[in-house]
Tab-separated table of C-alpha atoms in Angstrom:
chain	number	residue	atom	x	y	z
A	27	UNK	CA	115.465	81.472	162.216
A	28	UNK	CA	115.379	79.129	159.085
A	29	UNK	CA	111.715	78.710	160.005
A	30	UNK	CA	111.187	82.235	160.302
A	31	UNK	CA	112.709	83.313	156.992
A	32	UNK	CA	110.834	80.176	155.322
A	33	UNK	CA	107.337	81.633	156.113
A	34	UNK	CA	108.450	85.045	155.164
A	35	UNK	CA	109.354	83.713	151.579
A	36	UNK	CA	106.115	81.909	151.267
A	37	UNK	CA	104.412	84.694	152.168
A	38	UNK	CA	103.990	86.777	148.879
A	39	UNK	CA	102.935	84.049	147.498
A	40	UNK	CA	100.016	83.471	149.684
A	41	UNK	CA	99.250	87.379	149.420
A	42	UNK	CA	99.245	86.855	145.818
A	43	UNK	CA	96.469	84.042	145.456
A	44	UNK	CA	94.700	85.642	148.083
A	45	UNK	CA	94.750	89.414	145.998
A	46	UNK	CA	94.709	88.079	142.486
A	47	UNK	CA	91.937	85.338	143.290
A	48	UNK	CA	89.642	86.540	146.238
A	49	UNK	CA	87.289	83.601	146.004
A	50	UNK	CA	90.129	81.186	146.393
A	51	UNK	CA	89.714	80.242	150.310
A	52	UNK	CA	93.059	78.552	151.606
A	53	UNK	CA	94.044	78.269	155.301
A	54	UNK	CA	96.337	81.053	156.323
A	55	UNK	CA	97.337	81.752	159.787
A	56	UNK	CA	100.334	83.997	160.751
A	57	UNK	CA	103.563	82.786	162.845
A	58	UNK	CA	103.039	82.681	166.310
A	59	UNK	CA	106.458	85.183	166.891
A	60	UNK	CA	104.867	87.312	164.120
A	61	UNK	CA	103.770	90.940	166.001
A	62	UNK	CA	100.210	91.812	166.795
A	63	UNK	CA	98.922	95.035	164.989
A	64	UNK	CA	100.316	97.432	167.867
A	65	UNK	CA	103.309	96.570	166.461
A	66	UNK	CA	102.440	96.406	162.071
A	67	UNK	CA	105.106	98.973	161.347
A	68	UNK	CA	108.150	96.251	161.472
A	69	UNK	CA	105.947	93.975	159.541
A	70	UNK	CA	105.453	96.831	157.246
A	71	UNK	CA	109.188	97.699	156.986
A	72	UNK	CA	109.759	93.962	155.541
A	73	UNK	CA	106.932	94.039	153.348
A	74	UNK	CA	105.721	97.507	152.473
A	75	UNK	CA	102.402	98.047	151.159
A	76	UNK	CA	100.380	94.955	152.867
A	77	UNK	CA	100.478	94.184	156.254
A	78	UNK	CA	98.218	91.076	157.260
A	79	UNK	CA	95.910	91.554	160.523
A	80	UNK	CA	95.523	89.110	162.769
A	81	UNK	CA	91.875	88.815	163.038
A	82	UNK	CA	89.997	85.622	165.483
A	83	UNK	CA	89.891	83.491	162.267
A	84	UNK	CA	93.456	83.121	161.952
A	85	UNK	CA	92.951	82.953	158.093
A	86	UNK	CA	94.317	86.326	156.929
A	87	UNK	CA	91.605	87.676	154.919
A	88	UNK	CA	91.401	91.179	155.904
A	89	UNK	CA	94.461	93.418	155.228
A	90	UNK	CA	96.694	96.465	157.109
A	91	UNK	CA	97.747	98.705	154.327
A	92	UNK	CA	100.750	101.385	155.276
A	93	UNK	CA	104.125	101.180	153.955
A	94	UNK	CA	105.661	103.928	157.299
A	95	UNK	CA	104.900	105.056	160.205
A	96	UNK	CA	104.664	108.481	158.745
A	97	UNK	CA	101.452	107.389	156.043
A	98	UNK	CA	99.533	108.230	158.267
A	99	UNK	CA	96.233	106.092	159.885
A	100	UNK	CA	96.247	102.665	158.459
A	101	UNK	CA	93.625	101.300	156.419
A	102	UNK	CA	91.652	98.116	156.570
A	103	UNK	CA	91.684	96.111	153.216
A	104	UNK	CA	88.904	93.538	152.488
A	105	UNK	CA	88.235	90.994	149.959
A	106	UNK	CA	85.776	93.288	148.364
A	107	UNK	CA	88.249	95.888	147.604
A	108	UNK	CA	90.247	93.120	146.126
A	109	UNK	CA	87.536	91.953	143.816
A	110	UNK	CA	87.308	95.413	142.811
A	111	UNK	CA	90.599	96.599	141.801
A	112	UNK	CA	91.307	93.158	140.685
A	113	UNK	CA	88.299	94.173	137.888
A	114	UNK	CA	89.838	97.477	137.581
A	115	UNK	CA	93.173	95.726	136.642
A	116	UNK	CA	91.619	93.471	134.152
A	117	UNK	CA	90.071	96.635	132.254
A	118	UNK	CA	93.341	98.638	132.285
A	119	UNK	CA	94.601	95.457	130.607
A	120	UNK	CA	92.145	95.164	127.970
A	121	UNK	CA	92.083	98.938	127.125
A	122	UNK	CA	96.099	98.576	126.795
A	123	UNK	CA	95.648	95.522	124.373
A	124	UNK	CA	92.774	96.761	122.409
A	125	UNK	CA	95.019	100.871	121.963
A	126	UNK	CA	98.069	98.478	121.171
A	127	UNK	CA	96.299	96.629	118.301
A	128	UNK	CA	94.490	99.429	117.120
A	129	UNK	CA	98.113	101.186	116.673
A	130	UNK	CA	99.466	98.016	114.776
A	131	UNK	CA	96.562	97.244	112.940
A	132	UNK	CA	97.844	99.177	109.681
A	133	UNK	CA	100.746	97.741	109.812
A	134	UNK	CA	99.409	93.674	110.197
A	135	UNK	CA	96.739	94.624	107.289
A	136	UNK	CA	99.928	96.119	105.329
A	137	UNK	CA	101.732	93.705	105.643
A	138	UNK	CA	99.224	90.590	104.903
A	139	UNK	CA	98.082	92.781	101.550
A	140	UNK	CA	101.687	92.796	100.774
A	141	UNK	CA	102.686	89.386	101.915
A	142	UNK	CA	103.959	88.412	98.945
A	143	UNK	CA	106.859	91.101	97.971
A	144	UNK	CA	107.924	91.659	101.905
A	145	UNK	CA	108.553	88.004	102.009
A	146	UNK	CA	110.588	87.902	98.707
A	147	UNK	CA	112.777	90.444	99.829
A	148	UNK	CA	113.017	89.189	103.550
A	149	UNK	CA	113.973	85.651	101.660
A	150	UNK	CA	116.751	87.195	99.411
A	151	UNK	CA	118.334	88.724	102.752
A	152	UNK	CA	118.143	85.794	104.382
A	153	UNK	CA	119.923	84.058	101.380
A	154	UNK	CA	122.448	86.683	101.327
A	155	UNK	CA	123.008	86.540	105.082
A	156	UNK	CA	122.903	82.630	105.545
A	157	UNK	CA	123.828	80.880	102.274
A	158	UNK	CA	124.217	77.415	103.550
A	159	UNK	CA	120.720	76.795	104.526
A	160	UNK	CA	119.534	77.509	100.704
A	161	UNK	CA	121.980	75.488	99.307
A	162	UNK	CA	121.562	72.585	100.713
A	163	UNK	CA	117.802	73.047	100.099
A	164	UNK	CA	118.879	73.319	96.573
A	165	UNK	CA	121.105	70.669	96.319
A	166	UNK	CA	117.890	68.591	97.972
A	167	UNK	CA	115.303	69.066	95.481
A	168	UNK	CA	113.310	71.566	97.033
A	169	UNK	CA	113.485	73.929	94.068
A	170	UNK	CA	110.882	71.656	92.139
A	171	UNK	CA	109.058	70.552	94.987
A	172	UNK	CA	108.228	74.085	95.769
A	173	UNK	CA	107.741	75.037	91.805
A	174	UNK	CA	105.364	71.832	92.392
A	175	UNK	CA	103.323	72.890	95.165
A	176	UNK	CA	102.882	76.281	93.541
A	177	UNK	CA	100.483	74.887	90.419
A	178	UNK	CA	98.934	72.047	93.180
A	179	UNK	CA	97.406	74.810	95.120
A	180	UNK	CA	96.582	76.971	91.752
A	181	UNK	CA	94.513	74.164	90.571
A	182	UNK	CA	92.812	73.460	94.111
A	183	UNK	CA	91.675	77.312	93.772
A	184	UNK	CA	90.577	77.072	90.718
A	185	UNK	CA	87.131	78.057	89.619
A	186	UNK	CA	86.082	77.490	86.283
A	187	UNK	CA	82.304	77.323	86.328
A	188	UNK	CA	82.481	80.852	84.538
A	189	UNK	CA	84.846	80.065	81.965
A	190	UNK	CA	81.831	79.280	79.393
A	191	UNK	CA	80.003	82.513	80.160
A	192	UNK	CA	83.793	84.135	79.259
A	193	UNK	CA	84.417	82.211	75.879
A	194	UNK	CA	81.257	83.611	74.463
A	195	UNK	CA	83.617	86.806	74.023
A	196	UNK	CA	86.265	84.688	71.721
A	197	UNK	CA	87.346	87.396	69.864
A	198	UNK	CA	88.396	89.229	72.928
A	199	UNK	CA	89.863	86.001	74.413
A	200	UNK	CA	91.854	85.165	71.131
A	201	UNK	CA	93.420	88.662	71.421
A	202	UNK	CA	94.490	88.429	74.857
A	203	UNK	CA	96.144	85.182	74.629
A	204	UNK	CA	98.433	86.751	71.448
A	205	UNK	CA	98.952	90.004	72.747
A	206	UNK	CA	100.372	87.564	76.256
A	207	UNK	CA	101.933	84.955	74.154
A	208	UNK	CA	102.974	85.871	70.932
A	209	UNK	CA	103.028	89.983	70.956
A	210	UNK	CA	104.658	90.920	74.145
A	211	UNK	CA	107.338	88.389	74.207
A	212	UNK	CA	108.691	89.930	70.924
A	213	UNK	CA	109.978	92.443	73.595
A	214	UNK	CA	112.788	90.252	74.630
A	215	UNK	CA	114.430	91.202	71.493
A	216	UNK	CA	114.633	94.891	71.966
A	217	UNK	CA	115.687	93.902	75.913
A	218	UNK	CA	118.810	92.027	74.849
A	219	UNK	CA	119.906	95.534	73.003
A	220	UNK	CA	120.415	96.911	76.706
A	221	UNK	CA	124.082	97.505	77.619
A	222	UNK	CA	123.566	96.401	81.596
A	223	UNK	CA	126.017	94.496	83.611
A	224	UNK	CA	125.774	91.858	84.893
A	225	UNK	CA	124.641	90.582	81.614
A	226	UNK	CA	122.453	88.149	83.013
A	227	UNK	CA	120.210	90.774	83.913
A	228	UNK	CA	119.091	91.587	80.802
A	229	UNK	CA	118.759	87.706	79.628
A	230	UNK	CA	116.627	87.752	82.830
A	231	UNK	CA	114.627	90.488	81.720
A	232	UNK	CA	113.935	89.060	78.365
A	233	UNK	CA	113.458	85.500	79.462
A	234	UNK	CA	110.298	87.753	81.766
A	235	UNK	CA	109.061	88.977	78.644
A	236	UNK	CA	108.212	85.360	77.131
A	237	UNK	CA	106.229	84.112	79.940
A	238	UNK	CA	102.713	83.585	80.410
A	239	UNK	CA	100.506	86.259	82.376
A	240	UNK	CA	100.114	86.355	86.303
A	241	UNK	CA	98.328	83.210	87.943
A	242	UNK	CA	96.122	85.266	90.629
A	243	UNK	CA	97.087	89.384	90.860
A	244	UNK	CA	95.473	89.671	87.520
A	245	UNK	CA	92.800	88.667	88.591
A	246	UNK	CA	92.763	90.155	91.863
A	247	UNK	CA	93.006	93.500	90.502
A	248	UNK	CA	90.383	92.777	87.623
A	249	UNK	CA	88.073	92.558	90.305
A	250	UNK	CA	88.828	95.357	92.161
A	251	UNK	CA	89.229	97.920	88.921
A	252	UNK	CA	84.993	96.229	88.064
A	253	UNK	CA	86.337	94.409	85.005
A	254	UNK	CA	85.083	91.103	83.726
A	255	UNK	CA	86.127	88.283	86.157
A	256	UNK	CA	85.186	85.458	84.158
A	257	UNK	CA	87.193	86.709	81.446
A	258	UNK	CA	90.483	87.385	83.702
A	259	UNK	CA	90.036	83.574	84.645
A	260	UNK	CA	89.858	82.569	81.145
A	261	UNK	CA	93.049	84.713	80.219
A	262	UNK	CA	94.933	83.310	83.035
A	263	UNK	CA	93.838	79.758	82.587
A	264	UNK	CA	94.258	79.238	78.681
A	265	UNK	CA	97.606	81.077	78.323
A	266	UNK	CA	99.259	79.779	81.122
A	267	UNK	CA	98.167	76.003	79.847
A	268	UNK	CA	99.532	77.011	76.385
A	269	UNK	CA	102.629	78.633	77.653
A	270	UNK	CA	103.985	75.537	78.682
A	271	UNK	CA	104.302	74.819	75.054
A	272	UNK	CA	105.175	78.333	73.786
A	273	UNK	CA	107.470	79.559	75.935
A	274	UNK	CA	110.358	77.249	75.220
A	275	UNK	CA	109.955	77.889	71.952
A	276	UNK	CA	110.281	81.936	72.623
A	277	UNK	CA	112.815	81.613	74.649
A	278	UNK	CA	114.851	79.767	72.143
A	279	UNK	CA	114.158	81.780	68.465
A	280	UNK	CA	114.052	85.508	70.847
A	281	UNK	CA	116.655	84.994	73.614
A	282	UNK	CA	119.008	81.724	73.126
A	283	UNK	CA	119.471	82.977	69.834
A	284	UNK	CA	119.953	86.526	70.216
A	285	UNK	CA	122.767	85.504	72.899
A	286	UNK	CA	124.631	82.750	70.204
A	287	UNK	CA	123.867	80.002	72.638
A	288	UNK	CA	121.737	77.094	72.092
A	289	UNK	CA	118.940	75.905	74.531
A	290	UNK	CA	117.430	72.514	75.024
A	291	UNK	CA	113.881	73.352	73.954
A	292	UNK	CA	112.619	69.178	74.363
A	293	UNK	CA	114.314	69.188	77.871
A	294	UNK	CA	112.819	72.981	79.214
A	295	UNK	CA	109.274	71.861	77.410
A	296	UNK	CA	109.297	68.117	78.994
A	297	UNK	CA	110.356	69.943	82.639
A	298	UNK	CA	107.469	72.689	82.334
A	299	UNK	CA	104.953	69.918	81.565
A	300	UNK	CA	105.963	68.013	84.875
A	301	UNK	CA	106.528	70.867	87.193
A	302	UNK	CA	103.635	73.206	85.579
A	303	UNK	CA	101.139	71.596	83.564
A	304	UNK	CA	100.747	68.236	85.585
A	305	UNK	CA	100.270	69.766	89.003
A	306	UNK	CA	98.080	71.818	87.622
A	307	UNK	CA	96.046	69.430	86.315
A	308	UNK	CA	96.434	66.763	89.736
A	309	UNK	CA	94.919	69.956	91.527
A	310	UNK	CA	91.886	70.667	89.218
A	311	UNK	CA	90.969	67.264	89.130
A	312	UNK	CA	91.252	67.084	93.712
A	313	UNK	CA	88.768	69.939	93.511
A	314	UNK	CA	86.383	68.545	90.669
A	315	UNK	CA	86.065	65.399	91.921
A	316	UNK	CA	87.476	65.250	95.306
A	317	UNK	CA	83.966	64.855	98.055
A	318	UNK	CA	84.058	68.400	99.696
A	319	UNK	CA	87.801	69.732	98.734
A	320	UNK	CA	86.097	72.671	96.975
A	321	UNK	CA	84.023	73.841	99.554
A	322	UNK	CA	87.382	73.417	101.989
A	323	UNK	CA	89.808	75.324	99.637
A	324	UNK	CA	86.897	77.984	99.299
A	325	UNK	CA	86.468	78.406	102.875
A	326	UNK	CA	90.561	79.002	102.937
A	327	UNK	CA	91.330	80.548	100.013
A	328	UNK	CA	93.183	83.294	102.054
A	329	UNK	CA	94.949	80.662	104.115
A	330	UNK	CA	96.072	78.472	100.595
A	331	UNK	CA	97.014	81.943	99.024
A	332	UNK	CA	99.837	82.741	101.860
A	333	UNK	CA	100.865	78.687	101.334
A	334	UNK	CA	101.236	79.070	97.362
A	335	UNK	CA	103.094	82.782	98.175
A	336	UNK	CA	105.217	80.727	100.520
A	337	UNK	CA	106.264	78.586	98.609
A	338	UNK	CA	107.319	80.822	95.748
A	339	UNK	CA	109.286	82.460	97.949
A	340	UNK	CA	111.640	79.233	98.359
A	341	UNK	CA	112.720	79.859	94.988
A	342	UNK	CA	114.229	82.662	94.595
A	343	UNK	CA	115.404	82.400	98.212
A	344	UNK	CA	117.301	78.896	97.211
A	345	UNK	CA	118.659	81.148	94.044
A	346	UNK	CA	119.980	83.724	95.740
A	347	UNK	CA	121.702	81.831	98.257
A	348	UNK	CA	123.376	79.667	95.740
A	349	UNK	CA	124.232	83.149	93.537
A	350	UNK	CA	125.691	85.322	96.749
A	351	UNK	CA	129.253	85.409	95.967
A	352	UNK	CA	128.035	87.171	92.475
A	353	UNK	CA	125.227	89.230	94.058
A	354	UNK	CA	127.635	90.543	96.352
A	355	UNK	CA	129.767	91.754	93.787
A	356	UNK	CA	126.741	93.696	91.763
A	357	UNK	CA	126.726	97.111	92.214
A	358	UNK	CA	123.829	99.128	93.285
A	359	UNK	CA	123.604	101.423	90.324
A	360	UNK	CA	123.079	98.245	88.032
A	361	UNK	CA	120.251	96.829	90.281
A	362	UNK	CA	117.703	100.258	90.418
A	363	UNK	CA	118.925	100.489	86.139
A	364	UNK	CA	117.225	96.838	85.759
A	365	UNK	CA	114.351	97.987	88.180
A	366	UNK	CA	113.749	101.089	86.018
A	367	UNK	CA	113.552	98.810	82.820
A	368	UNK	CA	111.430	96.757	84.463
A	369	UNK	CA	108.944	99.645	85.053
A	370	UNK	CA	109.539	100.898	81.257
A	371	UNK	CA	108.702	97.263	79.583
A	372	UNK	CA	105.659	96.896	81.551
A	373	UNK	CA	104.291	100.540	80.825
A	374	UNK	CA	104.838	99.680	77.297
A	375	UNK	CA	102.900	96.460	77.861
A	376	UNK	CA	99.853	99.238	79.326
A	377	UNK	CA	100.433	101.034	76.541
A	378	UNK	CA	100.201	98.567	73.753
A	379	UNK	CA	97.077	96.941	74.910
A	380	UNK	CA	95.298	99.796	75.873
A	381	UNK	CA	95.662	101.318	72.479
A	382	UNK	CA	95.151	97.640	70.798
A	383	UNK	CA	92.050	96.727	72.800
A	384	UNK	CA	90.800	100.256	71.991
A	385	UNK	CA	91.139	100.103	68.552
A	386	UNK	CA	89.137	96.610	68.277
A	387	UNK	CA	86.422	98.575	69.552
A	388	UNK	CA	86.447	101.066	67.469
A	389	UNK	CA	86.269	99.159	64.117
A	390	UNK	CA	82.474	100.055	62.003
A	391	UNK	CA	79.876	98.813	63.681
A	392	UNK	CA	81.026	98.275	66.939
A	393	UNK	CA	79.548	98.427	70.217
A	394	UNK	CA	80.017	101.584	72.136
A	395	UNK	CA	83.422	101.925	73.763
A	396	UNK	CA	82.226	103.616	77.098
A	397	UNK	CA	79.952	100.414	77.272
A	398	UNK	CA	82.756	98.072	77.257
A	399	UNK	CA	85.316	99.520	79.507
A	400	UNK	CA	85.186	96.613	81.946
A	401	UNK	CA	86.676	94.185	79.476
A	402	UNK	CA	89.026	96.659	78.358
A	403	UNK	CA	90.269	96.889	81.882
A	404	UNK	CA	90.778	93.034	82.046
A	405	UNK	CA	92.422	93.053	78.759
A	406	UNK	CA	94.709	95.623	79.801
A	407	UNK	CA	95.605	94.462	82.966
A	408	UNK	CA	95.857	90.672	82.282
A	409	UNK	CA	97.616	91.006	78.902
A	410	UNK	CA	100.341	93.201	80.268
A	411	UNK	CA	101.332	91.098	83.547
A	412	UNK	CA	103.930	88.353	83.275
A	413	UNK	CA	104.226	85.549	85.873
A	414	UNK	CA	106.583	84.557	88.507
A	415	UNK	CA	106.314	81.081	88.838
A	416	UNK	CA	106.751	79.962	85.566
A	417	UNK	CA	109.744	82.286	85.034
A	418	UNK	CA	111.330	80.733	88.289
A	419	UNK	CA	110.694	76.781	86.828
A	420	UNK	CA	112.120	78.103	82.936
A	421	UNK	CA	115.260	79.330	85.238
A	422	UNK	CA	115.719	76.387	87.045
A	423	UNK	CA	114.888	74.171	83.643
A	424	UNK	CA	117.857	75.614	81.893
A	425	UNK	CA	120.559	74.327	84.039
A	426	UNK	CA	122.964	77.677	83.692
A	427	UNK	CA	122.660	77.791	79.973
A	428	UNK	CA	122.167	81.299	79.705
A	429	UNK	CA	124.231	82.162	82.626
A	430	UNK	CA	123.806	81.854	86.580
A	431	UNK	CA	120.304	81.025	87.853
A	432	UNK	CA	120.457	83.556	90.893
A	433	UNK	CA	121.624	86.480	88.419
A	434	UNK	CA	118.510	85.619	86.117
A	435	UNK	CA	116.133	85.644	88.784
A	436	UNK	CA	116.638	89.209	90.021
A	437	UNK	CA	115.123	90.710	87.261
A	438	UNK	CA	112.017	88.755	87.547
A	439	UNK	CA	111.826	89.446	90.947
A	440	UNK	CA	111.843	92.856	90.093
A	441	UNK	CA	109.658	93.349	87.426
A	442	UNK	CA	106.995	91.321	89.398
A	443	UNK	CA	107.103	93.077	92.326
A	444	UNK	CA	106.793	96.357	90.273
A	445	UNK	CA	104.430	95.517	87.895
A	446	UNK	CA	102.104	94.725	90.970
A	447	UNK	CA	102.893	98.571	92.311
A	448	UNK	CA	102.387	99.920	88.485
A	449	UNK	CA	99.096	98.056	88.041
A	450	UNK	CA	97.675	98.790	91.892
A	451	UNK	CA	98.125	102.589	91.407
A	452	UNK	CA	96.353	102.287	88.118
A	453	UNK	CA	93.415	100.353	89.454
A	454	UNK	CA	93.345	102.944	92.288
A	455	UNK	CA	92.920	105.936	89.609
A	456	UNK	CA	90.204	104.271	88.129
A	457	UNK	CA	88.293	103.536	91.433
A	458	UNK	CA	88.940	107.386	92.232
A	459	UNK	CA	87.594	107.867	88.436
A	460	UNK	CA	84.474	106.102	89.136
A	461	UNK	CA	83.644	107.091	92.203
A	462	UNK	CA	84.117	111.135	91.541
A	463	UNK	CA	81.426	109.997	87.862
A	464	UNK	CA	78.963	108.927	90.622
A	465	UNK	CA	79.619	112.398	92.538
A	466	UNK	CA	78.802	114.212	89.507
């Protein structure tokens, strides 16, 4: 009996191999006390659906289909039959994986365009929801590692073979970099007249204002709107490099001071140069000199862009964890109020430059302005973005002087993330300007 049920156990298995993988040819032969086919109906009540036959071979390749006596006629099954519904099974498999990716395709190429503010938000919830694993990240060193890596990667992706072609246009260049360095920042000032609590929302605001412009979106979106690459690079490159010297400064005469507290502008400038400026550098110089690291980073610049996004998203992750017992206590109204200032600076930033840029166009003798409106669209887009990264390493430079780090960093988040939405739906009018020009 032990023998009996044995075989019977083994036996899907063998039906298995022999249905899935015809060509496979393994010695079969049924139990001597098994029934002939007079008798298939008890086989078929134990196993319904396949009944073996026991052909002169003794090998079991040839099947008795019936699941009852009341099916009717039974029906011989052959290896053929098995290679063909075995294809037929592969191809319902196929069409159910290709109809299932094309149904989550949007959402993958949604979410890789937009890798960069799901994963900031996903970070802050996890930081919220599991403090302890930021903190002691924090309390490691991670926080500059990761500010570290940021500027290693920006300088392994950066191109600057155009930059000579851009600073042929120096009067252009020389406005951007004081509308980003010098103009804009004198924002902060009006910020810190904002009644908002937590106050360290509006610090964090202001201390947005004073920063350099973005490393890569403007950029990104320079190219897309048709403006003047080369001179999106040079914006991006020249202000961010002089930032590290400028911004402490800002921060100091336009925030510290505006608050009554004092802020150590040697420390923040010495801690920008090593966690900014230096990686930066290492970076440039791997790619310059470095026997086929260009061509590598080149071939996965996509790749390096999710690393760099990844690891600014350890930052404010690390910030927020070590900040939840005050986040908790924020209330909800305050958060969208900092949002929606956030979305007013920055149109003002649109504003400014576009009429600024304009103007300098206009002046006697100048060339036409429909002529130029690719660099105006890189001066307006580059001049009115402010970057993440270096507002993150200011933050974690100033040790709590102008209040907790994790409170600070909300408002950058914020006005990062929405100054990318702002700036996208403007680039997307103008492509939808162009294209209906070419209509007409």
């Amino acid at each position: 009996m032990v023998s009996h049920f044995s075989q019977m156990a083994a036996w899907p298995l063998s039906l298995h191999g022999i249905l899935r993988f015809p060509e496979t040819r393994f010695p079969w032969r049924p139990p001597p006390h098994w029934p002939a086919l007079d008798d298939a109906v008890g086989i078929a009540t134990c196993l319904p659906g396949l009944v073996p036959l026991n052909n002169a071979a003794g090998r079991g390749r040839r099947f008795l289909v019936r699941s009852s006596a009341e099916d009717g006629p039974a029906k011989r099954w052959s290896c053929e039959d098995n290679e063909k519904w075995s294809k037929r099974g592969e191809k319902m498999d196929l069409l159910t994986a290709d109809s299932l990716l094309l149904k989550i395709r949007p959402f993958l190429q949604f979410a890789t365009d937009n890798f960069l503010p799901i994963a900031i938000v996903c970070g802050a919830v996890f930081g919220l929801t599991w403090p302890k694993v930021g903190q002691f990240a924090y309390h490691c060193g991670l926080s500059k590692w990761s500010a570290s890596g940021i500027f290693i990667i920006s300088g392994l992706s950066l191109q600057t073979e155009e930059l000579e072609k851009a600073l042929e246009k120096w009067p252009i260049v020389l406005f951007g970099l004081v509308s980003i360095l010098l103009i804009t920042p004198l924002a902060s000032s009006f910020v810190l007249q904002v009644n908002l609590a937590p106050r360290e929302f509006v610090k964090g605001m202001a201390i947005f204002c004073c920063v350099p412009t973005t490393l890569s979106a403007g950029v990104t979106l320079t190219q897309l709107a048709g403006g003047n690459s080369a001179l999106a690079l040079a914006l991006t490159l020249i202000s961010n490099l002089l930032g590290v010297f400028t911004v402490p400064f800002m921060i100091s005469k336009l925030v510290a001071d505006g608050e009554g507290v004092s802020v150590p502008t040697s420390s923040l400038l010495k801690s920008l140069v090593e966690i900014l400026l230096i990686p930066l550098l290492v970076g440039k110089v791997f790619r310059k000199y470095g026997a086929g690291v260009a061509d590598f980073i080149d071939r996965r610049r996509k790749q390096f862009s999710l690393l760099r996004s990844f690891f600014l998203i350890l930052v404010p992750w690390m910030q927020v964890s070590c900040s939840r017992s005050l986040l908790l206590q924020v209330d909800a109204v305050n958060l969208v109020a900092v949002t929606c200032l956030a979305i007013f600076v920055h149109l003002v930033f649109l504003a400014w430059n576009a009429a600024a840029i304009s103007m300098f166009y206009l002046y006697p003798g100048g060339d036409r302005l429909a002529s130029r409106i690719p660099t105006i669209r890189t001066v307006i887009l580059t001049s009115s973005q402010k970057t993440l990264p270096v507002a993150l390493a200011v933050l974690g430079s100033l040790g709590g002087a102008l209040g907790e780090t994790g409170l600070l960093a909300v408002p950058c988040v914020a006005a990062h993330i929405m100054q990318i939405i702002v700036d996208s739906l403007l680039v997307n009018m103008w492509i939808q300007r162009d294209s209906n020009k070419k209509v007409l």
